[in-house]
Amino acid sequence: MESIGVLMACPMNSYLEQQLENRFKLFRFWTVPDKSSFLASHKDSIQAVVGNAFAGADAMLIEALPKLEIVASFSVGLDKIDLAKCKEKGIRVTNTPDVLTEDVADLAIGLMLAVLRKLCESDRFVRSGKWKSGQYVLTTKFTGKRVGIIGLGRIGMAIAKRAEAFSCPISYYSRTEKPEIKYKYYPSVVELAANCDILVVACALTTETHHVINREVIDALGPKGVLINIGRGPHVDEPELVSALVEHRLGGAGLDVFEHEPEVPEELFGLDNVVLLPHVGSGTVETRQAMADLVIGNLEAHFLKKPLLTPVV
Amino acid sequence: MAVAAENQSQPPQNDLPYVLILKPPTAFSIFGDHFFHSPKFQFLKPFESPLPLPQFLLTHAQSVQAILTSASGSVTADTIRLLPRLGLVVTTSQGINHIDLSECRRRGIAVAGAGTIFSTDCADSAVGLLLDVLRKVSAANRYVKQGLWSTQGNYPLGYKVLGGKQVGIVGLGSIGTEVAKRLEAFPCSISYNSRSKKPSVPYTFYPNVVELAVNCDALIICCALTDETHHLIGKEVLSALGKDGVIINIARGPIIDEKELVQCLIKREIRGAGLDVFEHEPDVPVELLALDNVVMSPHNAVCTTESLEELRKTVVGNFEAFFSNEPLLTPVPLDDRPHSSVAR
């Protein structure tokens, strides 16, 4: 398969890069000085694109690669891939579901505990020496708090299962109610926000869910409410969120994703009720390896004309 | 807190019985010293007096029927002997290692603690610290807030928390049980060491902590501090835990040999640690301050607004019951060894 051209959209994982290099003819898109002339000269060589949460395959890239057969994403989210265009051209698309579900759910709970129990702030307090002068850090109980989940897919369900172990009542919003699920359903995100203490974004990013967390939802969540985002940055109207936090109209936030990564609004840096992470939801050694193996497995299956492991399109 | 030394020489304001506060509890710093106010008793505050404690106690010996103390205020046999009318010691902690229980037993003095009101908050802290250490939450938060994500690129990967892993709980009392219940949802396998095996629990029992450490990826310390558990976690246990292992302590600092722990962390002989308690609080080994694989908190695992309100009701309720000759709310049994495995 060494003659098959694979275009890697951006740096994402050195193990994956090595594996792709060993098996295919790998093109590293980020090292190319002039992307449009590169595409013009290599358009007939590239049969696969490997993307992730930061860069994938938009309509322009797809149009530029007439021999493109498959887009394999090193992520479960598909918002960087023009799925309609892929369907139209018969291009296969795969992602990495399931292998990262637990890590993302673990991190969601980790963020909830970090925000409510001020773990980062407490650690900073000890390191600064302030404990010696008799000061204290007062926090808020997590057990029993109402958790509202937007999107009850694999990740949303895994978050619910964990939060239940802390006796947290679970409620959710989803495109349609799931009658087999015992959690309380709310038909709108605003109503969900008004009835929970911690609101978690766990749905896919689509045109419908863009800025699903807006001023109205933030107001409904309120000055004692906490927002946790382990979805995608564009789920949240970021300037609205920042002003709500700065003006104390929202109680706190735990954010793993942002609208313009790796740029993070600096106004959030000094807030001790806000925990900021550099998009590490699936960022463990074990899970990134499993995701890489899935990408390779899907590409090999496709070119060997076998069934894809985790097809989306 | 206003110092009112001149009040000490005034006669009692009324007929209310006296409770001596050995050391101002943390709740006073947070909420003010009316936090445990009741119309049924009044407080004596030796820390507001210029007299040294023994002299203060001698002066007020006949008035003191009860003591309010906290985890850092030892109630020694010497103190107890200076107070012939002492009938009750109430501590704001769940742990009782700082009270001379045999002297209380000898004198027929009742002891009351926080009962199990702090167990869920302690368990939440333990899980929060474990998640933080393995997923580098505090370290990555620092990285982002220093503006390094946009200048230095992606943060190093963390480690899968618990899926398929083994967690060992040292001490399966009220707190240990709450920790186990939470971790099972992640999901992970729970094993434990306790003074005796508990036949009704589904977790694997190991008869000693070294064997427990050999067989797990993370150790969570939830036991009481007693003579037997002092420095229970030393070089042997930490070696058994190994270089991929993590230790979390929300119980008492002296359960871990702190010097050994520091060396293991510096040399990366264990993966990391989450610590709410230390041997010589509020002093923390300076070597830990430079490490990214350690997450620390200032003994505040129980300091939530909700728990402190529960504490207020419990403390006030215990004193009011005592002074009305009614049963205490959260008595500590003194007939045998300390209340099983509660750590705070």
Short mmCIF file of N, CA, C and O in Angstrom, two decimals, chain A residues 46 124 139 278:
data_model
loop_
_atom_site.label_atom_id
_atom_site.label_comp_id
_atom_site.label_asym_id
_atom_site.label_seq_id
_atom_site.Cartn_x
_atom_site.Cartn_y
_atom_site.Cartn_z
N ILE A 46 -3.44 11.64 -4.08
CA ILE A 46 -4.01 11.52 -2.72
C ILE A 46 -5.35 10.82 -2.75
O ILE A 46 -6.32 11.28 -3.37
N ARG A 124 -3.11 25.80 44.00
CA ARG A 124 -2.39 27.06 43.86
C ARG A 124 -2.19 27.72 45.23
O ARG A 124 -1.13 28.26 45.54
N THR A 139 -15.47 25.69 49.64
CA THR A 139 -15.92 25.19 48.35
C THR A 139 -17.40 24.79 48.41
O THR A 139 -18.06 25.04 49.41
N PRO A 278 -6.47 22.36 27.80
CA PRO A 278 -6.10 22.50 26.38
C PRO A 278 -6.58 21.34 25.51
O PRO A 278 -5.78 20.63 24.91
#
